[in-house]
Every structure is written in C-alpha cells, then in structure tokens.
Amino acid sequence: MMSDVPQSIPASVIRRLTAYLTRAQTLCAAGVEWVSSQELAEDLGLTSSTVRQDLTHLDFCGISRRGYQVAGLQAVLSRVLGGDTVWNMAVVGAGNIGKALALHREFSRRGFTICGLFDSDPKKIGKKVGGLTIQSIQALGPLARTRRVDIGVIAVPSAAAQSVADILVAARVRGLLNLTHVHLAAPRSVPVVEVRIVASLQELAHAISLVPCRPAR
Amino acid sequence: MMSDVPQSIPASVIRRLTAYLTRAQTLCAAGVEWVSSQELAEDLGLTSSTVRQDLTHLDFCGISRRGYQVAGLQAVLSRVLGGDTVWNMAVVGAGNIGKALALHREFSRRGFTICGLFDSDPKKIGKKVGGLTIQSIQALGPLARTRRVDIGVIAVPSAAAQSVADILVAARVRGLLNLTHVHLAAPRSVPVVEVRIVASLQELAHAISLVPCRPAR
DNA sequence: TAGATTGTTAATCGATTAACAATC
DNA sequence: TAGATTGTTAATCGATTAACAATC
C-alpha cells in the first residue's frame, strides 16, 4: 500500500503549473475566492479538460459546482514548484542579457537569489551592477562551491558556453539555465533548461509566414 | 498530382530546425563539409532518427554513406526559417530586459531589426539606448503602422502586457514575442510566442528537486 | 431537487523511436 | 564488393481531448 512515492510530474505539465500559479496569485490579489477549470482554461488558452487533468497531479481537490479554492490552489502550486525553497544563482556573462537578469527584481520575488555575477573581460571586473560586483571567471569555480550555488545561469557568448557549463558542473551546481543558442552537454544529474530567445523569434517568423496576408484594410 | 502545397511544419520540428541551423553554421565556419544524422544527434542531444525525420520536411536530401552537405543544409534551413527576410521589430518596455534586447547584436545578425523602443515612463522618453531613442507608448500605434512593424516584443510589466498587445494588434503587427509571464489573447492570425524566463527557472528548480542528492564528494 | 463542475476513464491525436530496404 | 547511412514505414510512447458517472 506504500504509494507515497513522490510522483514525477511531466515537464509539459510543470510548465503549465507555473502559469496556473501566476494566475492564482493574480486572482488571489483581486480577492477572487473560487475558480473553475473552465475559467482557468479561458484565461490561459487551454481546454478545461487539460486544466483538470493537470491539477490531479497536485495534492489538492476541487469541489463540484464551485471549482478550486484560489488561496489553497496558490499555496499548493507554490510548494510543488519550490516556492518554499530559496535558490542560489550565479549569473555568468555580464553582457546586456546578464546584466538585465542581475537587475531583474522578479527573480528574488520568486525565490531565486543571485549571489554572483561573473565575466571574463578584465575591463568589466570590479564594476557594480545593482548590488553585485562583477567578478572574474577564475573566481567562478571556487565561489560557486563555497557559496553553494544551486543554479548556474549561462549568458556568455555561445563559444564559451560549454566551458562555463563544465566549470559550474565541476563546482557541484545542481542545474543550469542556458541562455545561449548552443546545446550544452551535462551529466544527467544536472538538469539543463534552455531559454532560446533567437530561436523563439525564428519560430515566430515561421508562424507568421504561414498566415495568409490580411487584406490591406 | 498538385502536391506542392507549402507543407506546414509542426512547431516541435521548427524549434529543432533552428538548432540544426546554428549547428550547420558553426560546422560550415569550421570548414566541415559533411555531417551525418548521427553526428547532429550527438551534438544536439537527440536521436539520429529524429534528425532524419525532421530533415525530410526540407526540400533537401542527404546522401547514403556521406550524410548531409553542410553548406547546402545551412542554406535550406536559413531559407525555411525566414533567413532571406528582414523582420521589423518594435520593443515595448525599456526596462532592464527591453534595453538588453535593444542592445543585443545577435538579433540584427539573424535578420531581426529593432526599429523602435517604447516606454510609458515620461522620465525615460527621449533617452538613448544604443542607436535608439526611447519613445512614448502613445507613439507606438501610429509608428508601428507607418514603419510597418512585423513583430512586437512585449517586455513591459505583466499588468500592462495585454493592453500593449491590443495596441500592437490594432496597428497590424503580424506576430508577438511575449516576455511577460501572463498569457496574451490575440486573434489567431497573429501568432504569439512566449519566452518565460521565470517559468523556465521554476521548471529547472522542479527538475533539480527530483534528482537524488549526490554524495558529499 | 436540478444542474454545474469535478475526477477519471477511454479515445484521439501527435511526436518520437525503431527497424529496415534502398542506395551510394 | 561491403558496409555505412539515408529515407520511410511501422511501432511505441506520451500528451491532449472527449465523455460521463459521481457529487456537491
């Protein structure tokens, strides 16, 4: 009867759970108490069936004729998505993207603390970005280890990405967020999530070219 | 026998095609002439079967025992992904992320030109970011129309995202890149691609917590 | 009660992988 | 020729959707 094995939720579902969480937070802030699968589906461009199916992965039940209690839903989603945990991040690459991430307030609000910003350019080292001082890549390995960095954010030029990933993995970082457009090799115990902005633009460009031209007015 | 209908390639395949393109460009620059599906698969963390299946969507054939000619593959992928076209973009929101995008060189290199940067904050209007002057949101609609903006990039606070999207759609923009964490409603003729960085971090955090702890050394 | 909405099962759909004949 | 690699078909796998009994 020992069925309490922590259920592994598929990545496709996890991505939607983050959307439900954001929505639940908004509804909660607006004082809404109950939400149905149908309403959530409309808000997020899904079917109600998908929403209900997704929420069965949670240790949380809706109520017939009322839907899901917003506050409870928010709490459960937050916990499943690691809301209780604070994650330590190191951002590598202090270019435009790296600096933007270092300054982005939304991260700390969600429990992701940036505890170091690194670059290989000697001219940048020592400069301040928000509350952080840019440090040398040489310092990355030792610091990631002593500061117990959980997540390495890779925002360097693509050519340097793999070597930075290797340094981070050797420093026992637990996961990588890859903002470059090259694939990173990492051991299976170190998950990698890719955020490919240029690829997203190309995907969008392709989708656009499939849409028949609209009339001139 | 009229089978030359422009095949609609699934989005899942398009995302990988962008990866093949990047890889082909790197190989081409390195002077490599041929690449097999097996090699591409290893480089990108896929199976050779997936690679071959994907490439059948292209008007391009490999050769038994040799693989795919890198230069040709690169050319065909570039064309399919809109490499011949130059896309006009407006970036809305001149916060950290918006500014980083405006300064990011990789976009223009890939055929995505930023022709305007907009913000609602009066204190920011008139300031220069790279070659661009920050303009008022009031100017967005008219300018998007007259400058024939193809793609609107939404990098404003989440609460303002939908209204910005509405302005862009009304100004006949053809597609939206959404960098906020809320879902955007848009007509089906205006494709929306979402780049959700915080959601990616949460996905990563969840993946990390599934990995059993490694021994202390 | 009547009816709306859940949780769940079964059906459908699409994407990935395996397998192999064709071929260079 | 022998053998490696393609293009393609069929099998598998997983994700989404439809349907509906249970229930509040």
GROMACS .gro file of C-alpha atoms (C1' of nucleotides) in nm:
model
  482
    1MET     CA    1   0.000   0.000   0.000
    2MET     CA    2   0.310   0.224   0.011
    3SER     CA    3   0.206   0.451  -0.271
    4ASP     CA    4   0.352   0.780  -0.145
    5VAL     CA    5   0.638   0.780  -0.391
    6PRO     CA    6   0.688   1.147  -0.496
    7GLN     CA    7   0.506   1.142  -0.829
    8SER     CA    8   0.719   1.269  -1.112
    9ILE     CA    9   0.514   1.531  -1.294
   10PRO     CA   10   0.588   1.554  -1.669
   11ALA     CA   11   0.772   1.867  -1.784
   12SER     CA   12   0.480   1.965  -2.008
   13VAL     CA   13   0.255   1.977  -1.703
   14ILE     CA   14   0.510   2.162  -1.489
   15ARG     CA   15   0.525   2.441  -1.748
   16ARG     CA   16   0.150   2.489  -1.721
   17LEU     CA   17   0.156   2.467  -1.340
   18THR     CA   18   0.376   2.778  -1.339
   19ALA     CA   19   0.106   2.952  -1.543
   20TYR     CA   20  -0.168   2.839  -1.305
   21LEU     CA   21   0.038   2.970  -1.014
   22THR     CA   22   0.076   3.315  -1.168
   23ARG     CA   23  -0.294   3.324  -1.244
   24ALA     CA   24  -0.390   3.207  -0.895
   25GLN     CA   25  -0.172   3.479  -0.744
   26THR     CA   26  -0.342   3.744  -0.956
   27LEU     CA   27  -0.689   3.614  -0.869
   28CYS     CA   28  -0.596   3.592  -0.502
   29ALA     CA   29  -0.474   3.952  -0.504
   30ALA     CA   30  -0.803   4.052  -0.669
   31GLY     CA   31  -0.995   3.885  -0.387
   32VAL     CA   32  -1.144   3.608  -0.600
   33GLU     CA   33  -1.216   3.303  -0.388
   34TRP     CA   34  -1.310   3.030  -0.632
   35VAL     CA   35  -1.208   2.949  -0.988
   36SER     CA   36  -1.333   2.676  -1.221
   37SER     CA   37  -1.126   2.471  -1.462
   38GLN     CA   38  -1.325   2.640  -1.740
   39GLU     CA   39  -1.226   2.989  -1.625
   40LEU     CA   40  -0.860   2.895  -1.584
   41ALA     CA   41  -0.865   2.739  -1.929
   42GLU     CA   42  -1.004   3.055  -2.089
   43ASP     CA   43  -0.752   3.274  -1.909
   44LEU     CA   44  -0.458   3.067  -2.026
   45GLY     CA   45  -0.570   2.948  -2.368
   46LEU     CA   46  -0.621   2.583  -2.274
   47THR     CA   47  -0.911   2.336  -2.251
   48SER     CA   48  -1.086   2.275  -1.921
   49SER     CA   49  -1.003   1.909  -1.960
   50THR     CA   50  -0.631   1.983  -1.966
   51VAL     CA   51  -0.662   2.201  -1.658
   52ARG     CA   52  -0.844   1.935  -1.457
   53GLN     CA   53  -0.606   1.665  -1.572
   54ASP     CA   54  -0.307   1.880  -1.473
   55LEU     CA   55  -0.443   1.961  -1.129
   56THR     CA   56  -0.488   1.593  -1.043
   57HIS     CA   57  -0.109   1.585  -1.012
   58LEU     CA   58  -0.146   1.804  -0.705
   59ASP     CA   59  -0.234   1.701  -0.353
   60PHE     CA   60  -0.540   1.923  -0.380
   61CYS     CA   61  -0.904   1.872  -0.471
   62GLY     CA   62  -1.165   2.093  -0.628
   63ILE     CA   63  -1.531   2.089  -0.526
   64SER     CA   64  -1.819   2.009  -0.760
   65ARG     CA   65  -2.020   2.312  -0.867
   66ARG     CA   66  -1.769   2.555  -0.716
   67GLY     CA   67  -1.430   2.475  -0.865
   68TYR     CA   68  -1.098   2.526  -0.693
   69GLN     CA   69  -1.034   2.744  -0.391
   70VAL     CA   70  -0.790   3.007  -0.519
   71ALA     CA   71  -0.587   3.054  -0.200
   72GLY     CA   72  -0.539   2.681  -0.150
   73LEU     CA   73  -0.451   2.625  -0.512
   74GLN     CA   74  -0.194   2.901  -0.496
   75ALA     CA   75  -0.036   2.757  -0.183
   76VAL     CA   76  -0.014   2.404  -0.320
   77LEU     CA   77   0.124   2.515  -0.656
   78SER     CA   78   0.380   2.736  -0.490
   79ARG     CA   79   0.502   2.448  -0.279
   80VAL     CA   80   0.520   2.199  -0.566
   81LEU     CA   81   0.716   2.449  -0.772
   82GLY     CA   82   0.968   2.501  -0.495
   83GLY     CA   83   0.823   2.823  -0.358
   84ASP     CA   84   0.938   2.742  -0.008
   85THR     CA   85   1.296   2.698  -0.117
   86VAL     CA   86   1.535   2.982  -0.186
   87TRP     CA   87   1.764   2.905  -0.477
   88ASN     CA   88   2.114   3.045  -0.505
   89MET     CA   89   2.210   3.152  -0.856
   90ALA     CA   90   2.532   3.261  -1.023
   91VAL     CA   91   2.498   3.458  -1.346
   92VAL     CA   92   2.790   3.407  -1.582
   93GLY     CA   93   2.836   3.670  -1.851
   94ALA     CA   94   2.787   4.039  -1.771
   95GLY     CA   95   2.678   4.145  -2.118
   96ASN     CA   96   2.343   4.307  -2.184
   97ILE     CA   97   2.142   3.997  -2.102
   98GLY     CA   98   2.346   3.900  -1.798
   99LYS     CA   99   2.318   4.250  -1.655
  100ALA     CA  100   1.944   4.262  -1.722
  101LEU     CA  101   1.898   3.936  -1.533
  102ALA     CA  102   2.109   4.062  -1.244
  103LEU     CA  103   1.890   4.371  -1.218
  104HIS     CA  104   1.558   4.190  -1.268
  105ARG     CA  105   1.357   4.213  -0.948
  106GLU     CA  106   1.113   3.937  -1.038
  107PHE     CA  107   1.369   3.665  -0.964
  108SER     CA  108   1.425   3.737  -0.596
  109ARG     CA  109   1.050   3.781  -0.557
  110ARG     CA  110   1.013   3.420  -0.677
  111GLY     CA  111   1.283   3.280  -0.453
  112PHE     CA  112   1.576   3.297  -0.691
  113THR     CA  113   1.863   3.494  -0.538
  114ILE     CA  114   2.158   3.599  -0.749
  115CYS     CA  115   2.469   3.572  -0.536
  116GLY     CA  116   2.733   3.634  -0.800
  117LEU     CA  117   2.789   3.789  -1.143
  118PHE     CA  118   3.091   3.681  -1.346
  119ASP     CA  119   3.267   3.787  -1.666
  120SER     CA  120   3.594   3.709  -1.840
  121ASP     CA  121   3.655   4.066  -1.960
  122PRO     CA  122   3.915   4.229  -1.729
  123LYS     CA  123   3.768   4.571  -1.806
  124LYS     CA  124   3.435   4.470  -1.654
  125ILE     CA  125   3.569   4.307  -1.340
  126GLY     CA  126   3.510   4.514  -1.029
  127LYS     CA  127   3.227   4.716  -1.184
  128LYS     CA  128   2.897   4.722  -0.995
  129VAL     CA  129   2.564   4.604  -1.136
  130GLY     CA  130   2.283   4.667  -0.892
  131GLY     CA  131   2.409   4.530  -0.564
  132LEU     CA  132   2.656   4.294  -0.730
  133THR     CA  133   3.024   4.336  -0.822
  134ILE     CA  134   3.135   4.168  -1.143
  135GLN     CA  135   3.390   3.900  -1.064
  136SER     CA  136   3.645   3.714  -1.271
  137ILE     CA  137   3.557   3.381  -1.433
  138GLN     CA  138   3.861   3.246  -1.246
  139ALA     CA  139   3.670   3.303  -0.924
  140LEU     CA  140   3.360   3.122  -1.053
  141GLY     CA  141   3.452   2.764  -0.962
  142PRO     CA  142   3.569   2.826  -0.605
  143LEU     CA  143   3.289   3.072  -0.530
  144ALA     CA  144   3.012   2.854  -0.673
  145ARG     CA  145   3.134   2.582  -0.442
  146THR     CA  146   3.179   2.780  -0.121
  147ARG     CA  147   2.863   2.984  -0.170
  148ARG     CA  148   2.673   2.663  -0.250
  149VAL     CA  149   2.529   2.789  -0.576
  150ASP     CA  150   2.231   2.577  -0.687
  151ILE     CA  151   2.174   2.718  -1.034
  152GLY     CA  152   2.420   2.849  -1.290
  153VAL     CA  153   2.281   3.093  -1.546
  154ILE     CA  154   2.484   3.091  -1.865
  155ALA     CA  155   2.469   3.422  -2.051
  156VAL     CA  156   2.811   3.421  -2.218
  157PRO     CA  157   2.886   3.412  -2.592
  158SER     CA  158   2.796   3.073  -2.737
  159ALA     CA  159   3.158   2.976  -2.800
  160ALA     CA  160   3.235   2.994  -2.427
  161ALA     CA  161   2.912   2.830  -2.307
  162GLN     CA  162   3.029   2.469  -2.277
  163SER     CA  163   3.346   2.554  -2.085
  164VAL     CA  164   3.145   2.765  -1.840
  165ALA     CA  165   2.899   2.478  -1.803
  166ASP     CA  166   3.188   2.243  -1.726
  167ILE     CA  167   3.321   2.476  -1.457
  168LEU     CA  168   2.978   2.502  -1.298
  169VAL     CA  169   2.919   2.126  -1.305
  170ALA     CA  170   3.261   2.065  -1.150
  171ALA     CA  171   3.168   2.315  -0.878
  172ARG     CA  172   2.867   2.095  -0.796
  173VAL     CA  173   2.600   2.330  -0.923
  174ARG     CA  174   2.268   2.141  -0.937
  175GLY     CA  175   2.111   2.283  -1.254
  176LEU     CA  176   2.183   2.510  -1.549
  177LEU     CA  177   1.977   2.776  -1.722
  178ASN     CA  178   2.116   2.816  -2.072
  179LEU     CA  179   2.053   3.145  -2.249
  180THR     CA  180   2.291   3.078  -2.538
  181HIS     CA  181   2.180   2.913  -2.858
  182VAL     CA  182   2.412   2.612  -2.839
  183HIS     CA  183   2.322   2.280  -2.682
  184LEU     CA  184   2.504   2.211  -2.358
  185ALA     CA  185   2.634   1.871  -2.253
  186ALA     CA  186   2.592   1.799  -1.883
  187PRO     CA  187   2.560   1.483  -1.670
  188ARG     CA  188   2.205   1.358  -1.629
  189SER     CA  189   2.213   1.454  -1.264
  190VAL     CA  190   2.241   1.821  -1.363
  191PRO     CA  191   1.926   1.926  -1.547
  192VAL     CA  192   1.958   2.195  -1.815
  193VAL     CA  193   1.674   2.422  -1.924
  194GLU     CA  194   1.718   2.625  -2.239
  195VAL     CA  195   1.578   2.975  -2.296
  196ARG     CA  196   1.638   3.039  -2.662
  197ILE     CA  197   1.519   3.387  -2.747
  198VAL     CA  198   1.653   3.400  -3.102
  199ALA     CA  199   1.506   3.056  -3.173
  200SER     CA  200   1.173   3.181  -3.041
  201LEU     CA  201   1.190   3.472  -3.283
  202GLN     CA  202   1.261   3.235  -3.570
  203GLU     CA  203   0.971   3.016  -3.461
  204LEU     CA  204   0.752   3.326  -3.461
  205ALA     CA  205   0.879   3.436  -3.801
  206HIS     CA  206   0.790   3.095  -3.941
  207ALA     CA  207   0.444   3.104  -3.786
  208ILE     CA  208   0.388   3.450  -3.934
  209SER     CA  209   0.481   3.343  -4.282
  210LEU     CA  210   0.218   3.068  -4.268
  211VAL     CA  211  -0.060   3.320  -4.201
  212PRO     CA  212  -0.223   3.430  -4.524
  213CYS     CA  213  -0.182   3.804  -4.585
  214ARG     CA  214  -0.468   4.007  -4.448
  215PRO     CA  215  -0.650   4.244  -4.682
  216ALA     CA  216  -0.495   4.593  -4.694
  217ARG     CA  217  -0.764   4.730  -4.462
  218MET     CA  218  -0.073   1.545  -5.880
  219MET     CA  219  -0.067   1.902  -5.747
  220SER     CA  220   0.124   1.827  -5.426
  221ASP     CA  221   0.326   2.148  -5.393
  222VAL     CA  222   0.114   2.290  -5.112
  223PRO     CA  223   0.356   2.463  -4.871
  224GLN     CA  224   0.386   2.192  -4.606
  225SER     CA  225   0.311   2.317  -4.260
  226ILE     CA  226   0.597   2.203  -4.040
  227PRO     CA  227   0.497   2.129  -3.678
  228ALA     CA  228   0.625   2.375  -3.415
  229SER     CA  229   0.818   2.099  -3.239
  230VAL     CA  230   1.016   2.040  -3.557
  231ILE     CA  231   1.068   2.412  -3.623
  232ARG     CA  232   1.230   2.453  -3.281
  233ARG     CA  233   1.481   2.182  -3.368
  234LEU     CA  234   1.541   2.322  -3.717
  235THR     CA  235   1.670   2.641  -3.554
  236ALA     CA  236   1.916   2.426  -3.360
  237TYR     CA  237   2.027   2.245  -3.676
  238LEU     CA  238   2.080   2.581  -3.843
  239THR     CA  239   2.304   2.710  -3.565
  240ARG     CA  240   2.499   2.387  -3.571
  241ALA     CA  241   2.532   2.390  -3.952
  242GLN     CA  242   2.662   2.745  -3.937
  243THR     CA  243   2.924   2.650  -3.681
  244LEU     CA  244   3.031   2.345  -3.882
  245CYS     CA  245   3.038   2.549  -4.202
  246ALA     CA  246   3.260   2.811  -4.037
  247ALA     CA  247   3.488   2.530  -3.920
  248GLY     CA  248   3.521   2.407  -4.278
  249VAL     CA  249   3.336   2.078  -4.223
  250GLU     CA  250   3.177   1.962  -4.547
  251TRP     CA  251   2.956   1.668  -4.449
  252VAL     CA  252   2.761   1.579  -4.138
  253SER     CA  253   2.560   1.264  -4.060
  254SER     CA  254   2.230   1.245  -3.875
  255GLN     CA  255   2.418   1.056  -3.606
  256GLU     CA  256   2.667   1.339  -3.555
  257LEU     CA  257   2.398   1.607  -3.549
  258ALA     CA  258   2.203   1.400  -3.299
  259GLU     CA  259   2.500   1.371  -3.065
  260ASP     CA  260   2.575   1.743  -3.090
  261LEU     CA  261   2.220   1.840  -3.001
  262GLY     CA  262   2.116   1.565  -2.762
  263LEU     CA  263   1.869   1.393  -2.999
  264THR     CA  264   1.835   1.057  -3.173
  265SER     CA  265   1.954   1.015  -3.532
  266SER     CA  266   1.605   0.901  -3.618
  267THR     CA  267   1.455   1.230  -3.506
  268VAL     CA  268   1.714   1.422  -3.706
  269ARG     CA  269   1.644   1.232  -4.027
  270GLN     CA  270   1.270   1.256  -3.975
  271ASP     CA  271   1.297   1.631  -3.919
  272LEU     CA  272   1.512   1.691  -4.226
  273THR     CA  273   1.258   1.520  -4.452
  274HIS     CA  274   1.047   1.834  -4.405
  275LEU     CA  275   1.309   2.021  -4.605
  276ASP     CA  276   1.349   2.036  -4.978
  277PHE     CA  277   1.692   1.884  -4.934
  278CYS     CA  278   1.835   1.532  -4.947
  279GLY     CA  279   2.124   1.363  -4.780
  280ILE     CA  280   2.345   1.107  -4.950
  281SER     CA  281   2.394   0.750  -4.831
  282ARG     CA  282   2.725   0.685  -4.659
  283ARG     CA  283   2.812   1.055  -4.650
  284GLY     CA  284   2.529   1.232  -4.475
  285TYR     CA  285   2.422   1.590  -4.542
  286GLN     CA  286   2.626   1.855  -4.717
  287VAL     CA  287   2.674   2.121  -4.451
  288ALA     CA  288   2.666   2.427  -4.676
  289GLY     CA  289   2.351   2.316  -4.854
  290LEU     CA  290   2.179   2.222  -4.531
  291GLN     CA  291   2.263   2.561  -4.385
  292ALA     CA  292   2.126   2.742  -4.688
  293VAL     CA  293   1.799   2.547  -4.696
  294LEU     CA  294   1.740   2.580  -4.320
  295SER     CA  295   1.813   2.950  -4.332
  296ARG     CA  296   1.557   2.997  -4.608
  297VAL     CA  297   1.286   2.790  -4.439
  298LEU     CA  298   1.335   2.983  -4.116
  299GLY     CA  299   1.297   3.315  -4.294
  300GLY     CA  300   1.665   3.396  -4.325
  301ASP     CA  301   1.610   3.584  -4.650
  302THR     CA  302   1.353   3.811  -4.491
  303VAL     CA  303   1.433   4.108  -4.272
  304TRP     CA  304   1.182   4.145  -3.990
  305ASN     CA  305   1.095   4.480  -3.838
  306MET     CA  306   1.055   4.472  -3.462
  307ALA     CA  307   0.929   4.718  -3.203
  308VAL     CA  308   1.040   4.658  -2.845
  309VAL     CA  309   0.788   4.781  -2.591
  310GLY     CA  310   0.918   4.837  -2.239
  311ALA     CA  311   1.257   4.993  -2.180
  312GLY     CA  312   1.330   4.824  -1.851
  313ASN     CA  313   1.632   4.602  -1.800
  314ILE     CA  314   1.510   4.329  -2.031
  315GLY     CA  315   1.384   4.565  -2.302
  316LYS     CA  316   1.711   4.756  -2.305
  317ALA     CA  317   1.913   4.435  -2.316
  318LEU     CA  318   1.716   4.320  -2.620
  319ALA     CA  319   1.760   4.657  -2.788
  320LEU     CA  320   2.137   4.632  -2.741
  321HIS     CA  321   2.165   4.263  -2.831
  322ARG     CA  322   2.360   4.232  -3.154
  323GLU     CA  323   2.256   3.876  -3.230
  324PHE     CA  324   1.911   3.987  -3.346
  325SER     CA  325   2.017   4.202  -3.639
  326ARG     CA  326   2.268   3.936  -3.736
  327ARG     CA  327   1.973   3.698  -3.773
  328GLY     CA  328   1.757   3.937  -3.971
  329PHE     CA  329   1.557   4.089  -3.687
  330THR     CA  330   1.589   4.468  -3.692
  331ILE     CA  331   1.466   4.676  -3.400
  332CYS     CA  332   1.315   4.994  -3.538
  333GLY     CA  333   1.166   5.134  -3.220
  334LEU     CA  334   1.186   5.120  -2.841
  335PHE     CA  335   0.891   5.237  -2.635
  336ASP     CA  336   0.811   5.305  -2.271
  337SER     CA  337   0.531   5.467  -2.074
  338ASP     CA  338   0.760   5.632  -1.818
  339PRO     CA  339   0.796   6.005  -1.909
  340LYS     CA  340   1.138   6.014  -1.742
  341LYS     CA  341   1.271   5.756  -1.986
  342ILE     CA  342   1.131   5.909  -2.304
  343GLY     CA  343   1.395   6.075  -2.517
  344LYS     CA  344   1.681   5.878  -2.362
  345LYS     CA  345   1.910   5.688  -2.598
  346VAL     CA  346   1.968   5.313  -2.584
  347GLY     CA  347   2.225   5.207  -2.840
  348GLY     CA  348   2.115   5.371  -3.163
  349LEU     CA  349   1.753   5.402  -3.049
  350THR     CA  350   1.565   5.681  -2.874
  351ILE     CA  351   1.301   5.572  -2.624
  352GLN     CA  352   0.959   5.685  -2.744
  353SER     CA  353   0.625   5.727  -2.575
  354ILE     CA  354   0.371   5.443  -2.574
  355GLN     CA  355   0.135   5.697  -2.731
  356ALA     CA  356   0.354   5.691  -3.039
  357LEU     CA  357   0.352   5.310  -3.056
  358GLY     CA  358   0.033   5.256  -3.254
  359PRO     CA  359   0.093   5.513  -3.528
  360LEU     CA  360   0.461   5.429  -3.561
  361ALA     CA  361   0.409   5.054  -3.571
  362ARG     CA  362   0.170   5.115  -3.858
  363THR     CA  363   0.374   5.361  -4.063
  364ARG     CA  364   0.703   5.182  -4.008
  365ARG     CA  365   0.533   4.854  -4.094
  366VAL     CA  366   0.644   4.670  -3.784
  367ASP     CA  367   0.618   4.291  -3.827
  368ILE     CA  368   0.689   4.177  -3.473
  369GLY     CA  369   0.604   4.338  -3.141
  370VAL     CA  370   0.824   4.240  -2.848
  371ILE     CA  371   0.642   4.282  -2.518
  372ALA     CA  372   0.879   4.350  -2.227
  373VAL     CA  373   0.655   4.562  -2.006
  374PRO     CA  374   0.526   4.477  -1.656
  375SER     CA  375   0.271   4.194  -1.672
  376ALA     CA  376  -0.021   4.417  -1.579
  377ALA     CA  377   0.029   4.628  -1.893
  378ALA     CA  378   0.101   4.339  -2.130
  379GLN     CA  379  -0.248   4.280  -2.269
  380SER     CA  380  -0.315   4.647  -2.344
  381VAL     CA  381   0.017   4.675  -2.526
  382ALA     CA  382  -0.069   4.361  -2.721
  383ASP     CA  383  -0.403   4.515  -2.819
  384ILE     CA  384  -0.232   4.832  -2.946
  385LEU     CA  385   0.014   4.626  -3.149
  386VAL     CA  386  -0.257   4.405  -3.298
  387ALA     CA  387  -0.463   4.712  -3.389
  388ALA     CA  388  -0.155   4.854  -3.559
  389ARG     CA  389  -0.146   4.545  -3.778
  390VAL     CA  390   0.164   4.387  -3.631
  391ARG     CA  391   0.192   4.028  -3.760
  392GLY     CA  392   0.326   3.846  -3.455
  393LEU     CA  393   0.409   3.894  -3.086
  394LEU     CA  394   0.701   3.783  -2.872
  395ASN     CA  395   0.581   3.781  -2.513
  396LEU     CA  396   0.846   3.814  -2.242
  397THR     CA  397   0.599   3.864  -1.956
  398HIS     CA  398   0.459   3.577  -1.754
  399VAL     CA  399   0.093   3.634  -1.838
  400HIS     CA  400  -0.093   3.470  -2.123
  401LEU     CA  401  -0.181   3.710  -2.405
  402ALA     CA  402  -0.504   3.699  -2.600
  403ALA     CA  403  -0.461   3.773  -2.971
  404PRO     CA  404  -0.652   3.683  -3.288
  405ARG     CA  405  -0.547   3.356  -3.447
  406SER     CA  406  -0.399   3.547  -3.739
  407VAL     CA  407  -0.140   3.698  -3.503
  408PRO     CA  408   0.081   3.422  -3.364
  409VAL     CA  409   0.222   3.469  -3.015
  410VAL     CA  410   0.540   3.303  -2.891
  411GLU     CA  411   0.614   3.312  -2.519
  412VAL     CA  412   0.961   3.336  -2.364
  413ARG     CA  413   0.903   3.272  -1.998
  414ILE     CA  414   1.231   3.302  -1.813
  415VAL     CA  415   1.091   3.282  -1.461
  416ALA     CA  416   0.880   2.980  -1.559
  417SER     CA  417   1.195   2.819  -1.701
  418LEU     CA  418   1.368   2.873  -1.369
  419GLN     CA  419   1.078   2.714  -1.185
  420GLU     CA  420   1.083   2.421  -1.426
  421LEU     CA  421   1.455   2.386  -1.356
  422ALA     CA  422   1.402   2.409  -0.980
  423HIS     CA  423   1.146   2.130  -1.003
  424ALA     CA  424   1.379   1.913  -1.212
  425ILE     CA  425   1.658   1.969  -0.960
  426SER     CA  426   1.447   1.863  -0.666
  427LEU     CA  427   1.375   1.531  -0.841
  428VAL     CA  428   1.747   1.447  -0.864
  429PRO     CA  429   1.856   1.240  -0.565
  430CYS     CA  430   2.122   1.420  -0.361
  431ARG     CA  431   2.473   1.337  -0.468
  432PRO     CA  432   2.718   1.205  -0.210
  433ALA     CA  433   2.911   1.482  -0.031
  434ARG     CA  434   3.215   1.426  -0.255
  435DT     C1'  435  -3.424   1.867  -0.638
  436DA     C1'  436  -3.175   2.019  -1.066
  437DG     C1'  437  -2.779   2.137  -1.263
  438DA     C1'  438  -2.294   2.268  -1.272
  439DT     C1'  439  -1.845   2.108  -1.215
  440DT     C1'  440  -1.533   1.781  -1.058
  441DG     C1'  441  -1.215   1.348  -1.110
  442DT     C1'  442  -1.136   0.979  -1.408
  443DT     C1'  443  -1.154   0.668  -1.786
  444DA     C1'  444  -1.126   0.592  -2.262
  445DA     C1'  445  -1.040   0.778  -2.730
  446DT     C1'  446  -0.776   1.054  -3.014
  447DC     C1'  447  -0.407   1.277  -3.167
  448DG     C1'  448   0.068   1.380  -3.249
  449DA     C1'  449   0.555   1.315  -3.173
  450DT     C1'  450   0.940   1.012  -3.112
  451DT     C1'  451   1.181   0.597  -3.185
  452DA     C1'  452   1.290   0.156  -3.402
  453DA     C1'  453   1.367  -0.103  -3.792
  454DC     C1'  454   1.499  -0.192  -4.244
  455DA     C1'  455   1.507  -0.183  -4.753
  456DA     C1'  456   1.724   0.123  -5.080
  457DT     C1'  457   2.146   0.321  -5.219
  458DC     C1'  458   2.576   0.526  -5.274
  459DT     C1'  459   3.206  -0.550  -5.342
  460DA     C1'  460   3.095  -0.450  -4.846
  461DG     C1'  461   2.925  -0.154  -4.538
  462DA     C1'  462   2.757   0.289  -4.374
  463DT     C1'  463   2.390   0.598  -4.393
  464DT     C1'  464   1.989   0.761  -4.588
  465DG     C1'  465   1.453   0.800  -4.641
  466DT     C1'  466   1.048   0.582  -4.498
  467DT     C1'  467   0.728   0.282  -4.282
  468DA     C1'  468   0.551   0.085  -3.875
  469DA     C1'  469   0.552   0.060  -3.366
  470DT     C1'  470   0.571   0.291  -2.949
  471DC     C1'  471   0.512   0.633  -2.648
  472DG     C1'  472   0.312   1.031  -2.433
  473DA     C1'  473   0.008   1.420  -2.426
  474DT     C1'  474  -0.436   1.618  -2.511
  475DT     C1'  475  -0.916   1.596  -2.553
  476DA     C1'  476  -1.380   1.399  -2.506
  477DA     C1'  477  -1.714   1.194  -2.238
  478DC     C1'  478  -1.954   1.087  -1.837
  479DA     C1'  479  -2.062   0.899  -1.375
  480DA     C1'  480  -2.004   1.089  -0.918
  481DT     C1'  481  -2.109   1.468  -0.628
  482DC     C1'  482  -2.196   1.884  -0.407
   0.00000   0.00000   0.00000
